[in-house]
Short mmCIF file of C-alpha atoms in Angstrom, two decimals:
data_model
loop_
_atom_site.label_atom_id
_atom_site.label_comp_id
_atom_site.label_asym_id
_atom_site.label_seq_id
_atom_site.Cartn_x
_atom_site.Cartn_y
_atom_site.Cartn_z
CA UNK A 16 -1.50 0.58 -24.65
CA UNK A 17 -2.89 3.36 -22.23
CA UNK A 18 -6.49 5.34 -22.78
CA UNK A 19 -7.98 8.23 -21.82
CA UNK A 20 -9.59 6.69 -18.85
CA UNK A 21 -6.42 4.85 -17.36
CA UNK A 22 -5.47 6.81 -14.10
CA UNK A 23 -2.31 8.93 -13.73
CA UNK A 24 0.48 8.34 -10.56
CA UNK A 25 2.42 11.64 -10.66
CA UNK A 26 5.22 11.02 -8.18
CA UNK A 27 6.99 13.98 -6.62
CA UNK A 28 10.25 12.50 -5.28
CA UNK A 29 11.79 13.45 -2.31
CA UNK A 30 12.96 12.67 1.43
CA UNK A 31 10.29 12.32 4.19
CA UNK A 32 10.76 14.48 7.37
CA UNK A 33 10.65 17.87 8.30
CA UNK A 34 14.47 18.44 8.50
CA UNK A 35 14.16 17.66 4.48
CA UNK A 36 11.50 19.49 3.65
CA UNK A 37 13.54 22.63 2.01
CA UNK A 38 15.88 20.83 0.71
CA UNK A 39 16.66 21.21 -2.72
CA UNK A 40 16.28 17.03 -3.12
CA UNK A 41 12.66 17.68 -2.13
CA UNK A 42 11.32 19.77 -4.85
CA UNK A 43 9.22 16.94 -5.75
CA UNK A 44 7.58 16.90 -2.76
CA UNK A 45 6.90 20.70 -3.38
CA UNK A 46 5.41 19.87 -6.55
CA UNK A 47 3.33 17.52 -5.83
CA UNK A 48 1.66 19.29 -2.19
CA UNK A 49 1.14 22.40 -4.92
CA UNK A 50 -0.91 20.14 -6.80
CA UNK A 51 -2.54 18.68 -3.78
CA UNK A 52 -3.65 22.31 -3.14
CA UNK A 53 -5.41 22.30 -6.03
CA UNK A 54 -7.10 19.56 -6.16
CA UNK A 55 -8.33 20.77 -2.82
CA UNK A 56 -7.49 17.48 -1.00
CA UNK A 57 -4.95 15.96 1.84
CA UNK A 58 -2.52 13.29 1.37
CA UNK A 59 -3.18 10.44 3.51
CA UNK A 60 -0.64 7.29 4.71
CA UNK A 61 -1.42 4.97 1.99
CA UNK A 62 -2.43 1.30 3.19
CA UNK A 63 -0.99 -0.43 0.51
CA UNK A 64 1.94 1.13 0.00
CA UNK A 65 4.89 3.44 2.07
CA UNK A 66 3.43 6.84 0.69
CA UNK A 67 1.31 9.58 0.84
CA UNK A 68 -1.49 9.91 -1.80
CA UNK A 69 -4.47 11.82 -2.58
CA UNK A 70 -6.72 10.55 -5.35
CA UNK A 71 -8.29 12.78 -7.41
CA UNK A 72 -9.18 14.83 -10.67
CA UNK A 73 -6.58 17.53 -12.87
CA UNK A 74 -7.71 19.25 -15.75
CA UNK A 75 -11.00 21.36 -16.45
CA UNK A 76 -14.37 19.66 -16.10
CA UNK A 77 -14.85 17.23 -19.26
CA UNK A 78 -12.85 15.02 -21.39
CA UNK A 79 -9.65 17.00 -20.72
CA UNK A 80 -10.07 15.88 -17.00
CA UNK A 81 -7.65 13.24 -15.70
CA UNK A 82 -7.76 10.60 -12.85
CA UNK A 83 -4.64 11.08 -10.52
CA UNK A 84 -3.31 9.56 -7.97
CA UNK A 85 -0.80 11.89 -6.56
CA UNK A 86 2.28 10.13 -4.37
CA UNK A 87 5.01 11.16 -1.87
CA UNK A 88 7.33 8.22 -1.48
CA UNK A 89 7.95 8.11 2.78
CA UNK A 90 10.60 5.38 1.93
CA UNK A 91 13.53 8.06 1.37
CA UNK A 92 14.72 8.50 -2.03
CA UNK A 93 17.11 5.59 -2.83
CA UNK A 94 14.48 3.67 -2.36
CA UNK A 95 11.44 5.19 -4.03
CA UNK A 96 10.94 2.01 -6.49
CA UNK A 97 9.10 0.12 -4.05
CA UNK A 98 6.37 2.13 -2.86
CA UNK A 99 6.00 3.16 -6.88
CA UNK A 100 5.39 -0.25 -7.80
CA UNK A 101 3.02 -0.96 -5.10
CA UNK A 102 1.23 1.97 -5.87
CA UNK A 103 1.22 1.29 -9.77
CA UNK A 104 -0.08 -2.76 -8.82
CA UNK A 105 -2.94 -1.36 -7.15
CA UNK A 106 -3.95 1.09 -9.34
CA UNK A 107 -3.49 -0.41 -12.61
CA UNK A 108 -1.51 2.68 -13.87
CA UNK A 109 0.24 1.92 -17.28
CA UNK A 110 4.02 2.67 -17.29
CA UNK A 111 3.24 5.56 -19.68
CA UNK A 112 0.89 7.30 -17.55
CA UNK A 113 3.42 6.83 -14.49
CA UNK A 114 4.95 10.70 -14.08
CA UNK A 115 8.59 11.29 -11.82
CA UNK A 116 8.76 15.14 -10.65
CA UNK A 117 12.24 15.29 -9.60
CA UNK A 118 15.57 17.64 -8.89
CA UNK A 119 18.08 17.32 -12.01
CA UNK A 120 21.63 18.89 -11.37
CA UNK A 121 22.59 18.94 -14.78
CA UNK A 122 20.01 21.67 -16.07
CA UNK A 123 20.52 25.40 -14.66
CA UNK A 124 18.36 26.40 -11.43
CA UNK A 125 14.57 26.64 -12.26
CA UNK A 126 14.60 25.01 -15.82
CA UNK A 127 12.28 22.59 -16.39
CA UNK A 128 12.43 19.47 -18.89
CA UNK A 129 9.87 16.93 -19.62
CA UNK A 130 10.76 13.67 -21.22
CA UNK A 131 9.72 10.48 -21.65
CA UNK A 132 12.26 7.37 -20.42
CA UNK A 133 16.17 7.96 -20.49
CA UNK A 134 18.98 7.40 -18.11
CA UNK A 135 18.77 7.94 -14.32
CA UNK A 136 21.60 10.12 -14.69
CA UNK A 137 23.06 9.32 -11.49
CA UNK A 138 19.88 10.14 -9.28
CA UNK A 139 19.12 7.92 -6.89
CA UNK A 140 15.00 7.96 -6.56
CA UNK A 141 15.29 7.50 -10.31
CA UNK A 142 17.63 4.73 -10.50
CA UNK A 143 15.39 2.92 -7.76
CA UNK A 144 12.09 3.56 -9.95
CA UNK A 145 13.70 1.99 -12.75
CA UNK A 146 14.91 -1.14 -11.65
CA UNK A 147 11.71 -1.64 -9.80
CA UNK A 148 9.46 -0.43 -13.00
CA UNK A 149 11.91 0.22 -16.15
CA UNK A 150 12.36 3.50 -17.94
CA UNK A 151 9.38 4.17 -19.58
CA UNK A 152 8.04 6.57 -17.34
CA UNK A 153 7.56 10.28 -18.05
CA UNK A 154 9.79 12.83 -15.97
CA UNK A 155 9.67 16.66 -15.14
CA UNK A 156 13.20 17.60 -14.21
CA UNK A 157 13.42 21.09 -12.46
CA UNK A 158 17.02 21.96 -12.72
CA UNK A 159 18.68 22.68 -9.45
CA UNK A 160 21.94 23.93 -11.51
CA UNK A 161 25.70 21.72 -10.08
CA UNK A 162 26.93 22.28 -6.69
CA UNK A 163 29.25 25.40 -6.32
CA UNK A 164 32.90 25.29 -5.88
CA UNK A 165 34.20 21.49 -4.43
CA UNK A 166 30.95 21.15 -2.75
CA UNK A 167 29.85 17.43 -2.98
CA UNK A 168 26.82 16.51 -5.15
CA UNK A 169 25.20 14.59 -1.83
CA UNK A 170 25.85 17.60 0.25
CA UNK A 171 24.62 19.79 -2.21
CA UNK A 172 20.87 17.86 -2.74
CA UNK A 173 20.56 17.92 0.90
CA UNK A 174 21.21 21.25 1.47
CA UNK A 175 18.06 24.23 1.67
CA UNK A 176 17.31 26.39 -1.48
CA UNK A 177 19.72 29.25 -1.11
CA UNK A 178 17.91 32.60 -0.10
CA UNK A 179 18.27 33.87 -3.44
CA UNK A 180 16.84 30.98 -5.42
CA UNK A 181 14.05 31.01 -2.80
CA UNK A 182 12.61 34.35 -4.29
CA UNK A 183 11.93 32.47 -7.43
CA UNK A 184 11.25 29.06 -6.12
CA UNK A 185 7.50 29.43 -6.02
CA UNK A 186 6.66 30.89 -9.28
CA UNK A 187 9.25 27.80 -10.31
CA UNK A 188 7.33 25.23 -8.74
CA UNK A 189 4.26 26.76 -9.53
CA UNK A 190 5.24 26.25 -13.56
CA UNK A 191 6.72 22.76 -12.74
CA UNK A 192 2.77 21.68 -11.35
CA UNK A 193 1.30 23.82 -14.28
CA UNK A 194 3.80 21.14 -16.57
CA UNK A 195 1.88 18.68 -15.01
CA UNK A 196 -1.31 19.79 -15.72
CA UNK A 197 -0.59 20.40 -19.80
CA UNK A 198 1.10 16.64 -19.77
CA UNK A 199 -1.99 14.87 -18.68
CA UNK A 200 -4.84 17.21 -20.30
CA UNK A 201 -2.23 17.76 -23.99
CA UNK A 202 0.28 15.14 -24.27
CA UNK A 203 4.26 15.58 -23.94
CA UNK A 204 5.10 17.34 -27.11
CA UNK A 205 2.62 20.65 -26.44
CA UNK A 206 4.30 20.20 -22.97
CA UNK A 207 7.63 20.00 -24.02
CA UNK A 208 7.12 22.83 -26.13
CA UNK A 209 5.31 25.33 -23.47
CA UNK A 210 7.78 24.15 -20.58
CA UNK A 211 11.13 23.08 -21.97
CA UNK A 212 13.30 26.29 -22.02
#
């Protein structure tokens, strides 16, 4: 079982490359350079693993303070798993401490919803994570709402944030980090109940 002083991988999922950036498949990625900012560090190429990751500290200064490492997949999404368990090997991160931040299409635009374990649902970085790891990982799912009209799911994930959505998306991703923050420093259930809408 985990303690206080195991370390933390929060993993922002997403594509690598600048033509993904926006895309709404890459909110992880947003996430997770928002809580990069605050931490006041870069990511660097990890040497034991294909990712990005800053190490560092989340919470106020005490025992509410958390070890992270913080991690950007650069394998592309379907196959996140890999670079998760490398990093997770190295770091000696318990399976409960590991974190997904990912796009869900089944929960409206800008909700969020933190669980622990569950189905992939038929995402792809998630699927990948579990067969490499198993399900008992936390996950923050920002809803990205279904694709409109006959538009297909793939073409939908890879598209930008419309410019609508995009006057909300920062104060979105800026509650998805803050979800991040009350998971490690409170536990799931005050998180779930602050963040789950």
């Amino acid at each position: 079982m985990s303690d206080a002083t195991d370390p933390w991988l929060i993993v922002g999922l997403g594509n690598p490359g600048p033509e993904y950036a926006a895309n709404r498949h890459n909110v992880g990625f947003m996430v997770a350079d928002l809580l990069a900012e605050r931490i006041g560090g870069k990511f660097k190429r990890a040497s034991k693993a294909q990712a990005q990751v800053l190490e560092g500290r989340i919470g106020p200064p005490g025992p509410l303070s958390r070890r992270v490492v913080l991690a950007k997949p650069m394998s592309y999404m379907n196959l996140s798993g890999g670079p998760v368990t490398a990093l997770r090997d190295f770091y000696k991160v318990p399976l409960d401490h590991v974190v997904a931040v990912h796009d869900e299409l089944d929960i409206d635009y800008g909700t969020l919803r933190l669980k622990l374990g569950g189905g992939d649902n038929g995402h792809n970085g998630l699927k990948s994570m579990t067969k490499s790891i198993g399900p008992g990982y936390h996950r923050i799912r920002f809803g990205i709402g279904r694709p409109p009209g006959r538009m297909q799911v793939a073409d939908f994930v890879l598209k930008d944030f419309s410019s609508t959505e995009r006057k909300e998306l920062g104060f979105l991703v800026d509650r998805a980090a803050d979800s991040v923050e009350c998971l490690l420093a409170e536990g799931l259930e005050r998180a779930q109940s602050a963040y789950n809408s």
